[in-house]
CSV table of C-alpha atoms and ligand atoms in Angstrom, one decimal:
chain,number,residue,atom,x,y,z
A,177,MET,CA,-8.5,25.3,-17.7
A,178,ASN,CA,-6.3,24.3,-20.7
A,179,ILE,CA,-5.3,20.7,-20.3
A,180,SER,CA,-3.1,18.4,-22.5
A,181,ILE,CA,-3.6,14.6,-22.1
A,182,PHE,CA,-0.8,12.3,-23.3
A,183,GLY,CA,-1.9,8.7,-24.1
A,184,LEU,CA,-5.5,8.3,-25.3
A,185,GLY,CA,-6.2,4.7,-24.2
A,186,TYR,CA,-8.8,3.8,-21.6
A,187,VAL,CA,-7.6,6.4,-19.0
A,188,GLY,CA,-6.7,9.2,-21.3
A,189,ALA,CA,-9.7,9.0,-23.7
A,190,VAL,CA,-12.2,8.9,-20.8
A,191,SER,CA,-10.4,11.8,-19.1
A,192,LEU,CA,-10.4,13.8,-22.3
A,193,ALA,CA,-14.1,13.2,-22.8
A,194,CYS,CA,-15.1,14.0,-19.2
A,195,LEU,CA,-12.9,17.1,-18.8
A,196,SER,CA,-14.2,18.6,-22.1
A,197,ARG,CA,-17.7,17.7,-21.0
A,198,ASP,CA,-17.0,19.7,-17.8
A,199,GLY,CA,-16.0,22.8,-19.9
A,200,HIS,CA,-12.2,22.5,-20.1
A,201,ARG,CA,-10.2,23.0,-23.3
A,202,VAL,CA,-8.4,19.6,-23.9
A,203,VAL,CA,-5.6,18.8,-26.3
A,204,GLY,CA,-5.2,15.0,-26.8
A,205,VAL,CA,-1.8,13.6,-27.7
A,206,ASP,CA,-1.0,10.1,-28.8
A,207,ILE,CA,1.6,8.4,-31.0
A,208,ASP,CA,-1.2,6.3,-32.5
A,209,ARG,CA,-2.6,8.4,-35.4
A,210,SER,CA,-5.8,6.3,-35.7
A,211,LYS,CA,-6.8,7.1,-32.2
A,212,LEU,CA,-6.4,10.9,-32.9
A,213,ASP,CA,-8.4,10.6,-36.1
A,214,LEU,CA,-11.2,8.9,-34.2
A,215,ILE,CA,-11.3,11.6,-31.5
A,216,ALA,CA,-11.2,14.3,-34.2
A,217,ALA,CA,-14.2,12.7,-35.9
A,218,GLY,CA,-16.1,12.6,-32.6
A,219,LYS,CA,-15.6,8.9,-32.1
A,220,THR,CA,-14.3,6.9,-29.2
A,221,PRO,CA,-11.0,5.1,-29.4
A,222,VAL,CA,-12.0,2.7,-26.6
A,223,VAL,CA,-15.1,0.6,-26.1
A,224,GLU,CA,-16.6,1.9,-22.9
A,225,GLU,CA,-20.2,2.4,-21.7
A,226,GLY,CA,-21.4,5.9,-22.6
A,227,MET,CA,-18.3,6.9,-24.6
A,228,VAL,CA,-19.9,6.8,-28.0
A,229,ASP,CA,-22.5,9.4,-26.9
A,230,LEU,CA,-20.1,11.5,-24.9
A,231,MET,CA,-17.5,11.7,-27.7
A,232,GLN,CA,-20.2,12.8,-30.1
A,233,LYS,CA,-21.4,15.4,-27.7
A,234,VAL,CA,-17.9,16.9,-26.9
A,235,ALA,CA,-17.0,16.9,-30.6
A,236,THR,CA,-19.6,19.7,-31.1
A,237,ASN,CA,-18.4,21.9,-28.1
A,238,GLY,CA,-15.2,22.9,-30.0
A,239,LEU,CA,-13.1,22.3,-26.8
A,240,VAL,CA,-11.2,19.2,-28.0
A,241,SER,CA,-8.2,19.1,-30.4
A,242,VAL,CA,-5.7,16.4,-31.1
A,243,THR,CA,-2.0,16.4,-32.1
A,244,THR,CA,1.1,14.2,-32.1
A,245,ASP,CA,3.2,17.3,-31.4
A,246,VAL,CA,4.3,17.3,-27.7
A,247,GLU,CA,5.8,20.8,-27.8
A,248,LEU,CA,2.6,22.3,-29.2
A,249,ALA,CA,0.4,20.5,-26.7
A,250,VAL,CA,2.6,21.7,-23.8
A,251,ALA,CA,2.8,25.2,-25.2
A,252,GLN,CA,-1.0,25.5,-25.5
A,253,THR,CA,-1.9,24.2,-22.1
A,254,ASP,CA,-1.2,24.9,-18.3
A,255,ILE,CA,-1.4,21.3,-17.2
A,256,SER,CA,-0.6,17.9,-18.7
A,257,LEU,CA,-2.1,14.6,-17.7
A,258,VAL,CA,0.2,11.7,-18.5
A,259,CYS,CA,-1.8,8.5,-19.2
A,260,VAL,CA,0.5,6.5,-21.4
A,261,GLY,CA,0.6,2.7,-20.9
A,262,THR,CA,3.1,1.0,-18.4
A,263,PRO,CA,2.7,-2.6,-19.3
A,264,SER,CA,4.7,-5.6,-18.0
A,265,ALA,CA,8.1,-6.4,-19.5
A,266,ALA,CA,8.9,-10.1,-20.2
A,267,ASN,CA,10.6,-10.4,-16.8
A,268,GLY,CA,7.6,-8.9,-14.9
A,269,SER,CA,9.2,-5.5,-14.4
A,270,GLN,CA,7.3,-2.4,-15.4
A,271,ASP,CA,8.0,-1.4,-19.0
A,272,GLN,CA,8.5,2.4,-18.7
A,273,THR,CA,9.6,3.0,-22.3
A,274,ALA,CA,6.6,5.1,-23.2
A,275,VAL,CA,6.7,7.3,-20.1
A,276,LEU,CA,10.5,7.8,-20.3
A,277,ARG,CA,10.4,8.8,-24.0
A,278,LEU,CA,7.5,11.1,-23.3
A,279,ALA,CA,9.3,12.7,-20.3
A,280,GLU,CA,12.3,13.6,-22.6
A,281,SER,CA,10.0,15.3,-25.1
A,282,MET,CA,8.1,17.0,-22.4
A,283,GLY,CA,11.4,18.3,-20.9
A,284,ARG,CA,12.3,19.8,-24.3
A,285,ALA,CA,8.8,21.3,-24.5
A,286,ILE,CA,9.0,22.8,-21.0
A,287,ALA,CA,12.3,24.3,-22.0
A,288,ALA,CA,10.5,26.5,-24.6
A,289,LYS,CA,7.8,27.6,-22.1
A,290,SER,CA,7.9,30.8,-20.1
A,291,THR,CA,5.1,30.0,-17.7
A,292,PRO,CA,5.4,27.2,-15.0
A,293,HIS,CA,3.8,24.0,-16.5
A,294,VAL,CA,2.2,21.3,-14.3
A,295,VAL,CA,2.8,17.7,-15.2
A,296,VAL,CA,0.5,15.1,-13.5
A,297,PHE,CA,1.5,11.5,-13.9
A,298,ARG,CA,-1.7,9.4,-13.9
A,299,SER,CA,-0.1,6.2,-15.4
A,300,THR,CA,0.6,3.6,-12.7
A,301,LEU,CA,4.3,3.9,-11.8
A,302,VAL,CA,6.5,1.9,-9.5
A,303,PRO,CA,7.3,3.9,-6.3
A,304,GLY,CA,10.2,6.3,-6.8
A,305,THR,CA,9.7,6.7,-10.5
A,306,VAL,CA,8.5,10.4,-10.5
A,307,GLU,CA,11.1,11.7,-8.1
A,308,ASP,CA,14.1,9.5,-8.9
A,309,VAL,CA,13.7,8.9,-12.7
A,310,LEU,CA,11.2,11.3,-14.4
A,311,ARG,CA,12.2,14.5,-12.4
A,312,PRO,CA,15.9,14.3,-13.3
A,313,LEU,CA,15.0,13.4,-16.9
A,314,ILE,CA,12.7,16.4,-17.3
A,315,GLU,CA,15.1,18.7,-15.5
A,316,ARG,CA,17.9,17.5,-17.8
A,317,HIS,CA,15.9,18.0,-21.0
A,318,SER,CA,14.4,21.3,-20.0
A,319,GLY,CA,17.3,22.9,-18.2
A,320,LYS,CA,14.7,23.9,-15.5
A,321,ARG,CA,13.9,22.9,-12.0
A,322,ASP,CA,10.9,21.0,-10.5
A,323,GLY,CA,9.2,23.1,-7.9
A,324,VAL,CA,10.5,26.3,-9.4
A,325,ASP,CA,10.0,26.5,-13.2
A,326,PHE,CA,7.6,23.5,-13.5
A,327,PHE,CA,5.7,21.2,-11.1
A,328,LEU,CA,5.5,17.4,-11.2
A,329,CYS,CA,3.0,15.4,-9.2
A,330,PHE,CA,1.4,12.0,-9.2
A,331,GLN,CA,-2.3,11.3,-9.1
A,332,PRO,CA,-3.3,7.6,-9.2
A,333,GLU,CA,-6.2,6.7,-11.5
A,334,PHE,CA,-9.0,4.6,-10.0
A,335,LEU,CA,-11.3,4.1,-12.9
A,336,ARG,CA,-12.3,0.6,-13.9
A,337,GLU,CA,-12.8,-0.4,-17.5
A,338,GLY,CA,-16.5,-1.1,-18.2
A,339,SER,CA,-17.7,1.7,-15.8
A,340,SER,CA,-15.0,4.3,-16.4
A,341,ILE,CA,-17.2,7.4,-16.9
A,342,ARG,CA,-19.2,6.6,-13.8
A,343,ASP,CA,-16.0,5.9,-11.9
A,344,TYR,CA,-14.5,9.2,-13.2
A,345,ASP,CA,-17.6,11.0,-11.8
A,346,LYS,CA,-17.6,9.1,-8.5
A,347,PRO,CA,-14.1,7.8,-7.6
A,348,PRO,CA,-13.4,6.3,-4.2
A,349,PHE,CA,-11.3,9.4,-3.5
A,350,THR,CA,-8.9,11.8,-5.2
A,351,VAL,CA,-5.3,11.2,-4.1
A,352,VAL,CA,-2.6,13.7,-5.1
A,353,GLY,CA,1.1,13.0,-4.4
A,354,ALA,CA,2.8,16.4,-4.6
A,355,ASN,CA,5.6,18.4,-3.0
A,356,HIS,CA,4.2,21.8,-3.8
A,357,PRO,CA,0.8,23.6,-3.3
A,358,HIS,CA,0.6,24.8,-6.9
A,359,PRO,CA,-0.1,21.5,-8.6
A,360,VAL,CA,-2.5,20.6,-5.8
A,361,GLU,CA,-4.5,23.8,-6.3
A,362,GLN,CA,-4.7,23.1,-10.0
A,363,LEU,CA,-5.9,19.6,-9.4
A,364,ARG,CA,-8.4,20.7,-6.8
A,365,ALA,CA,-9.8,23.1,-9.5
A,366,LEU,CA,-10.2,20.1,-11.9
A,367,PHE,CA,-11.4,17.4,-9.5
A,368,GLY,CA,-12.3,19.1,-6.2
A,369,HIS,CA,-16.0,19.1,-7.2
A,370,LEU,CA,-16.2,15.3,-7.2
A,371,PRO,CA,-18.3,13.7,-4.5
A,372,CYS,CA,-15.3,12.2,-2.6
A,373,LYS,CA,-12.4,13.1,-0.3
A,374,PHE,CA,-9.5,15.0,-1.9
A,375,ILE,CA,-6.3,13.9,-0.1
A,376,GLN,CA,-2.8,15.3,-0.5
A,377,THR,CA,0.1,13.0,0.3
A,378,SER,CA,3.8,12.4,-0.7
A,379,VAL,CA,4.5,11.4,-4.3
A,380,ARG,CA,5.9,8.0,-3.2
A,381,SER,CA,3.0,7.2,-1.0
A,382,ALA,CA,0.6,8.0,-3.9
A,383,GLU,CA,2.6,5.8,-6.2
A,384,MET,CA,2.7,2.9,-3.8
A,385,MET,CA,-0.9,3.2,-2.7
A,386,LYS,CA,-2.1,2.6,-6.3
A,387,TYR,CA,-0.2,-0.7,-6.3
A,388,CYS,CA,-1.6,-1.6,-2.9
A,389,CYS,CA,-5.2,-0.9,-4.2
A,390,ASN,CA,-4.7,-3.2,-7.2
A,391,ASN,CA,-2.9,-5.9,-5.2
A,392,PHE,CA,-5.7,-5.7,-2.5
A,393,HIS,CA,-8.4,-6.1,-5.3
A,394,ALA,CA,-6.5,-9.1,-6.7
A,395,LEU,CA,-6.2,-10.6,-3.3
A,396,LYS,CA,-9.9,-10.2,-2.5
A,397,ILE,CA,-10.9,-11.8,-5.8
A,398,THR,CA,-8.5,-14.7,-5.3
A,399,PHE,CA,-9.7,-15.1,-1.7
A,400,ALA,CA,-13.3,-15.4,-3.0
A,401,ASN,CA,-12.3,-17.8,-5.8
A,402,GLU,CA,-10.2,-20.1,-3.6
A,403,THR,CA,-13.0,-20.2,-1.1
A,404,ALA,CA,-15.4,-21.1,-3.8
A,405,ARG,CA,-13.2,-23.9,-5.0
A,406,LEU,CA,-13.1,-25.4,-1.6
A,407,CYS,CA,-16.8,-24.8,-1.1
A,408,ALA,CA,-17.6,-26.7,-4.3
A,409,ALA,CA,-15.5,-29.6,-3.2
A,410,LEU,CA,-17.3,-29.7,0.2
A,411,GLY,CA,-20.8,-29.2,-1.2
A,412,VAL,CA,-21.2,-25.7,0.4
A,413,ASP,CA,-22.8,-22.8,-1.4
A,414,PRO,CA,-19.9,-20.3,-2.0
A,415,PHE,CA,-22.2,-17.3,-2.7
A,416,GLU,CA,-24.0,-17.9,0.6
A,417,VAL,CA,-20.7,-18.2,2.5
A,418,MET,CA,-19.1,-15.1,0.9
A,419,ASP,CA,-22.3,-13.1,1.5
A,420,LEU,CA,-22.2,-14.0,5.2
A,421,VAL,CA,-18.5,-13.1,5.3
A,422,CYS,CA,-19.2,-9.7,3.8
A,423,GLN,CA,-22.0,-9.0,6.3
A,424,ASP,CA,-19.4,-8.7,9.1
A,425,THR,CA,-18.4,-5.1,8.8
A,426,GLN,CA,-16.6,-5.1,12.1
A,427,LEU,CA,-13.8,-7.5,11.5
A,428,ASN,CA,-14.1,-8.6,7.8
A,429,ILE,CA,-15.1,-5.6,5.6
A,430,SER,CA,-13.4,-2.9,7.7
A,431,ARG,CA,-10.1,-1.4,8.6
A,432,ALA,CA,-9.5,-4.2,11.2
A,433,TYR,CA,-6.2,-6.2,10.6
A,434,LEU,CA,-5.0,-3.8,8.0
A,435,LYS,CA,-2.4,-2.0,10.1
A,436,PRO,CA,1.2,-3.1,9.7
A,437,GLY,CA,2.6,-4.8,12.8
A,438,PHE,CA,4.2,-8.1,13.9
A,439,ALA,CA,3.4,-11.6,12.8
A,440,PHE,CA,-0.1,-13.0,13.8
A,441,GLY,CA,-0.5,-15.9,16.1
A,442,GLY,CA,-2.8,-17.2,18.8
A,443,SER,CA,-4.9,-20.3,19.2
A,444,CYS,CA,-7.1,-19.8,16.1
A,445,LEU,CA,-5.6,-18.3,13.0
A,446,PRO,CA,-2.6,-20.6,12.5
A,447,LYS,CA,-4.5,-23.8,13.3
A,448,ASP,CA,-7.5,-22.9,11.2
A,449,LEU,CA,-5.3,-22.0,8.2
A,450,ARG,CA,-3.5,-25.3,8.6
A,451,ALA,CA,-6.8,-27.2,8.8
A,452,THR,CA,-8.1,-25.3,5.7
A,453,SER,CA,-4.9,-26.2,3.7
A,454,TYR,CA,-5.1,-29.8,4.8
A,455,LEU,CA,-8.8,-30.1,4.0
A,456,ALA,CA,-8.1,-28.6,0.5
A,457,LYS,CA,-5.4,-31.1,0.0
A,458,THR,CA,-7.6,-34.0,0.9
A,459,ARG,CA,-10.1,-32.9,-1.7
A,460,ASP,CA,-7.5,-32.2,-4.4
A,461,VAL,CA,-8.3,-28.5,-4.4
A,462,LYS,CA,-5.5,-26.1,-4.9
A,463,VAL,CA,-5.6,-23.0,-2.6
A,464,PRO,CA,-2.1,-21.6,-3.1
A,465,MET,CA,-2.8,-18.2,-1.7
A,466,LEU,CA,-4.4,-19.5,1.5
A,467,SER,CA,-1.6,-22.1,1.8
A,468,ALA,CA,1.1,-19.4,1.5
A,469,ILE,CA,-0.2,-17.2,4.3
A,470,LEU,CA,1.7,-19.0,7.2
A,471,ASP,CA,4.9,-19.0,5.2
A,472,SER,CA,4.6,-15.2,4.7
A,473,ASN,CA,3.8,-14.9,8.5
A,474,GLU,CA,7.0,-16.8,9.2
A,475,ASP,CA,9.0,-14.5,7.0
A,476,HIS,CA,7.7,-11.6,9.1
A,477,LEU,CA,8.9,-13.4,12.3
A,478,ASP,CA,12.3,-13.9,10.6
A,479,LEU,CA,12.6,-10.2,10.1
A,480,ALA,CA,12.5,-9.6,13.8
A,481,PHE,CA,14.9,-12.5,14.5
A,482,ASP,CA,17.4,-11.3,11.9
A,483,HIS,CA,17.2,-7.8,13.4
A,484,VAL,CA,18.0,-9.0,16.9
A,485,MET,CA,20.8,-11.2,15.6
A,486,ALA,CA,22.3,-8.5,13.5
A,487,SER,CA,22.2,-6.0,16.4
A,488,GLY,CA,24.9,-8.0,18.1
A,489,CYS,CA,23.0,-7.5,21.4
A,490,ARG,CA,22.9,-10.7,23.5
A,491,ARG,CA,21.0,-9.5,26.5
A,492,VAL,CA,17.5,-8.9,25.2
A,493,GLY,CA,14.3,-7.9,27.1
A,494,PHE,CA,10.9,-8.8,25.7
A,495,VAL,CA,8.1,-6.4,26.5
A,496,GLY,CA,5.1,-8.6,25.9
A,497,LEU,CA,5.0,-12.4,25.3
A,498,SER,CA,1.3,-13.3,24.7
A,499,PHE,CA,0.0,-13.4,21.2
A,500,LYS,CA,-1.7,-10.0,21.6
A,501,THR,CA,-2.1,-7.3,24.2
A,502,GLY,CA,-4.6,-7.8,27.0
A,503,THR,CA,-4.5,-11.6,27.1
A,504,ASP,CA,-2.3,-14.3,28.7
A,505,ASP,CA,-2.8,-16.7,25.8
A,506,LEU,CA,0.7,-17.9,24.8
A,507,ARG,CA,-0.4,-20.5,22.3
A,508,GLU,CA,1.3,-20.0,19.0
A,509,SER,CA,2.3,-16.5,20.1
A,510,PRO,CA,4.9,-15.2,17.6
A,511,LEU,CA,6.7,-13.6,20.5
A,512,VAL,CA,7.1,-17.1,22.1
A,513,ALA,CA,8.4,-18.4,18.8
A,514,LEU,CA,10.8,-15.5,18.6
A,515,ALA,CA,12.0,-16.0,22.2
A,516,GLU,CA,12.5,-19.8,21.5
A,517,ARG,CA,14.6,-19.1,18.5
A,518,LEU,CA,16.7,-16.4,20.2
A,519,ILE,CA,17.3,-18.7,23.2
A,520,GLY,CA,18.5,-21.3,20.8
A,521,LYS,CA,21.1,-18.9,19.7
A,522,GLY,CA,22.3,-18.3,23.1
A,523,VAL,CA,20.6,-14.9,23.7
A,524,ALA,CA,19.9,-14.1,27.4
A,525,LEU,CA,16.3,-13.2,27.6
A,526,SER,CA,14.2,-11.5,30.3
A,527,VAL,CA,10.5,-11.0,29.8
A,528,TYR,CA,7.8,-8.6,31.0
A,529,ASP,CA,4.1,-9.3,30.3
A,530,PRO,CA,1.7,-7.9,32.9
A,531,GLU,CA,-1.0,-10.5,31.8
A,532,VAL,CA,1.2,-13.6,32.0
A,533,HIS,CA,1.4,-15.1,35.5
A,534,LEU,CA,2.9,-18.6,35.5
A,535,ALA,CA,0.9,-19.8,38.5
A,536,GLN,CA,-2.3,-18.9,36.7
A,537,LEU,CA,-1.5,-20.5,33.3
A,538,LEU,CA,-3.7,-23.6,32.8
A,539,GLY,CA,-4.4,-26.4,30.4
A,540,ALA,CA,-3.3,-26.1,26.7
A,541,ASN,CA,-1.9,-22.7,27.4
A,542,ARG,CA,0.5,-24.0,30.1
A,543,ARG,CA,1.4,-27.1,28.1
A,544,TYR,CA,2.3,-24.9,25.1
A,545,VAL,CA,4.6,-22.6,26.9
A,546,GLU,CA,6.2,-25.4,28.9
A,547,THR,CA,7.0,-27.1,25.6
A,548,HIS,CA,8.4,-24.1,23.8
A,549,LEU,CA,9.9,-22.1,26.7
A,550,PRO,CA,10.6,-24.7,29.4
A,551,HIS,CA,12.5,-22.1,31.6
A,552,ILE,CA,9.7,-19.5,31.3
A,553,GLY,CA,9.7,-19.2,35.1
A,554,GLN,CA,13.2,-17.8,35.2
A,555,LEU,CA,12.6,-15.4,32.3
A,556,LEU,CA,9.4,-13.8,33.5
A,557,LYS,CA,10.0,-10.6,35.6
A,558,ALA,CA,7.2,-8.7,37.4
A,559,ASP,CA,9.0,-5.3,37.1
A,560,LEU,CA,9.4,-3.8,33.6
A,561,ALA,CA,12.1,-1.3,34.9
A,562,GLU,CA,14.2,-4.4,35.9
A,563,VAL,CA,13.8,-5.9,32.4
A,564,ILE,CA,14.8,-2.5,30.8
A,565,ALA,CA,17.8,-2.1,33.1
A,566,ALA,CA,19.1,-5.6,32.3
A,567,SER,CA,18.8,-5.4,28.5
A,568,GLU,CA,21.0,-4.1,25.6
A,569,LEU,CA,18.0,-4.4,23.3
A,570,LEU,CA,14.3,-4.3,24.0
A,571,VAL,CA,11.7,-6.0,21.8
A,572,VAL,CA,8.4,-4.2,22.3
A,573,GLY,CA,5.4,-6.3,21.4
A,574,LEU,CA,2.9,-4.8,23.9
A,575,SER,CA,0.6,-1.9,23.2
A,576,ASP,CA,-0.2,-0.5,26.6
A,577,ALA,CA,0.0,3.2,27.7
A,578,ARG,CA,1.7,2.4,31.1
A,579,VAL,CA,4.3,0.3,29.4
A,580,HIS,CA,5.0,3.1,26.9
A,581,GLU,CA,5.5,5.6,29.7
A,582,THR,CA,7.8,3.2,31.5
A,583,LEU,CA,9.9,2.8,28.4
A,584,ALA,CA,10.2,6.5,28.1
A,585,ALA,CA,11.2,6.9,31.8
A,586,HIS,CA,13.8,4.1,31.9
A,587,CYS,CA,15.3,3.4,28.4
A,588,ARG,CA,18.9,4.8,28.1
A,589,PRO,CA,20.6,6.1,25.0
A,590,ASP,CA,23.1,3.2,25.0
A,591,GLN,CA,20.2,0.7,24.5
A,592,GLN,CA,18.2,-0.2,21.4
A,593,VAL,CA,14.5,-0.7,20.9
A,594,LEU,CA,12.9,-2.9,18.3
A,595,ASP,CA,9.3,-1.7,17.9
A,596,LEU,CA,6.8,-4.3,16.8
A,597,ILE,CA,3.7,-2.3,17.6
A,598,GLN,CA,4.3,1.2,16.2
A,599,LEU,CA,5.1,2.8,19.5
A,600,PRO,CA,3.0,6.0,19.9
A,601,ASN,CA,5.6,7.8,22.0
A,602,ARG,CA,8.7,6.9,20.0
A,603,GLY,CA,10.1,10.5,20.2
A,604,ALA,CA,10.0,10.4,24.0
A,605,ILE,CA,12.2,7.2,24.3
A,606,ARG,CA,15.8,8.0,24.8
A,607,ALA,CA,17.1,4.8,23.2
A,608,PRO,CA,17.2,4.6,19.4
A,609,VAL,CA,13.9,3.0,18.2
A,610,THR,CA,13.7,0.9,15.0
A,611,GLY,CA,10.4,-0.2,13.7
A,612,LEU,CA,10.1,-3.7,12.3
A,613,CYS,CA,9.5,-2.5,8.8
A,614,TRP,CA,8.7,1.2,9.3
B,860,NAD,N1,-7.1,0.7,-17.9
B,860,NAD,C1,-7.5,0.9,-16.7
B,860,NAD,O1,-8.6,0.6,-16.2
B,860,NAD,C2,-6.6,1.7,-15.8
B,860,NAD,C3,-7.0,2.1,-14.5
B,860,NAD,C4,-6.2,2.8,-13.7
B,860,NAD,C5,-4.9,3.1,-14.1
B,860,NAD,N2,-4.4,2.6,-15.3
B,860,NAD,C6,-3.1,2.9,-15.7
B,860,NAD,O2,-3.1,4.0,-16.6
B,860,NAD,C7,-2.1,3.9,-17.6
B,860,NAD,C8,-2.8,3.9,-18.9
B,860,NAD,O3,-3.7,2.8,-19.0
B,860,NAD,P1,-4.6,2.5,-20.3
B,860,NAD,O4,-5.3,1.2,-20.0
B,860,NAD,O5,-5.4,3.8,-20.6
B,860,NAD,O6,-3.5,2.3,-21.4
B,860,NAD,P2,-3.7,2.0,-23.0
B,860,NAD,O7,-2.7,1.0,-23.3
B,860,NAD,O8,-5.1,1.7,-23.3
B,860,NAD,O9,-3.3,3.4,-23.6
B,860,NAD,C9,-2.0,4.0,-23.6
B,860,NAD,C10,-1.9,4.9,-24.7
B,860,NAD,O10,-0.7,5.6,-24.6
B,860,NAD,C11,-0.2,5.9,-25.9
B,860,NAD,N3,1.2,6.2,-25.9
B,860,NAD,C12,2.3,5.5,-25.8
B,860,NAD,N4,3.4,6.2,-25.9
B,860,NAD,C13,3.0,7.5,-26.0
B,860,NAD,C14,3.7,8.7,-26.1
B,860,NAD,N5,5.1,8.7,-26.1
B,860,NAD,N6,3.0,9.8,-26.2
B,860,NAD,C15,1.7,9.8,-26.3
B,860,NAD,N7,1.0,8.6,-26.2
B,860,NAD,C16,1.6,7.5,-26.1
B,860,NAD,C17,-0.6,4.6,-26.7
B,860,NAD,O11,-0.6,4.7,-28.1
B,860,NAD,C18,-2.0,4.3,-26.1
B,860,NAD,O12,-3.0,4.9,-26.9
B,860,NAD,C19,-1.4,2.7,-17.3
B,860,NAD,O13,-0.2,3.0,-16.5
B,860,NAD,C20,-2.3,1.8,-16.4
B,860,NAD,O14,-1.7,1.0,-15.5
B,860,NAD,C21,-5.3,2.0,-16.2
């Protein structure tokens, strides 16, 4: 294939080397003449394991050329990979100067082309950039239409500096955000042979997931480092601890807990986080990330509270009260906290939870609910249909097939549903359903 690569930094230079190694004809474009000269001389513009040898090798295959001329590069190729830098501006926002300027030039270049060009954005871009900013820009400067005369798509780059050639050859997966089959087919021809999944998604999801991946990596590193600081203060071996943590592939290194939902609660997570923060404080150890978790959890609870208050509904039915489905444990349940706050605002509540039976609540569990919801006995109903009938708005925090069926059978179009659990049968419920943040 004939490929142009814009931006010959870590991502662009490694892509140029690997694609030409794999037999593609590659035109490299950069505004930095010194990088082009190095590539033209068979040298690497970036320090990366394996790049010195690979650049020397590809210089002899005659498949690589370089230019500063955007129009020429677009005219000579079928597909462009955009790998220009998107650094931080002083205020923390993404500085898109390079990609915006390039999009204008590419628009003008596409105007002069008779075949449909594919533009693949590989630079990390804040969600919405391709469809809301770059597409109109390229359409304006080309006088042509995305999806008809040319094709835009977004393919996040996952390589890591230091191991970029290895990562190029063995990425975690290939993700392509596209609205049309043509660019997907082109990218499958380029990257489909790699030993990983090839996934097509929406452009926005692809843009966002790249941020999520990097944020998750930063979060993992910070988690390990905060843990290590605390371990050091306590005389515990942090490597042994983190090694043990990583050996749990059921709950720790797994998909568990990574699905959006309502705030967490229960008798363990909040109290253990509090104890960890307190312990760190007593040892003069700063663990700002761990200490911020409960605040963030509270913000999530606020979201549900604000939604109910803004709805104007004052007769509210809770479907679920315990801290998670399948238990009667009410201690630190976020639904109990939400109920307590709503009652404080004069909201009339009725509650259905098939696991919670007042007569059977014992010990700390009973004391907790009696402190936070002293009139629990009057709120609890044994019949979900009764709760539905009495409510203007239903807050669904219980994931149970029979409950979902009853909601579908009894909810009316004049009611509202706040979904905290990603209801699986949302379409079957006649009342309008709003997800907490989905
Ligand atoms: N470095 C990484 O490990 C990595 C990994 C994944 C994704 N990314 C993302 O990929 C993008 C590129 O990262 P990088 O580290 O390769 O950047 P870099 O700063 O090393 O290289 C960017 C290159 O773009 C060139 N450039 C700027 N304006 C240009 C223009 N108008 N036309 C042509 N070239 C132009 C610059 O001269 C420079 O050579 C960024 O969005 C980054 O977030 C980087």
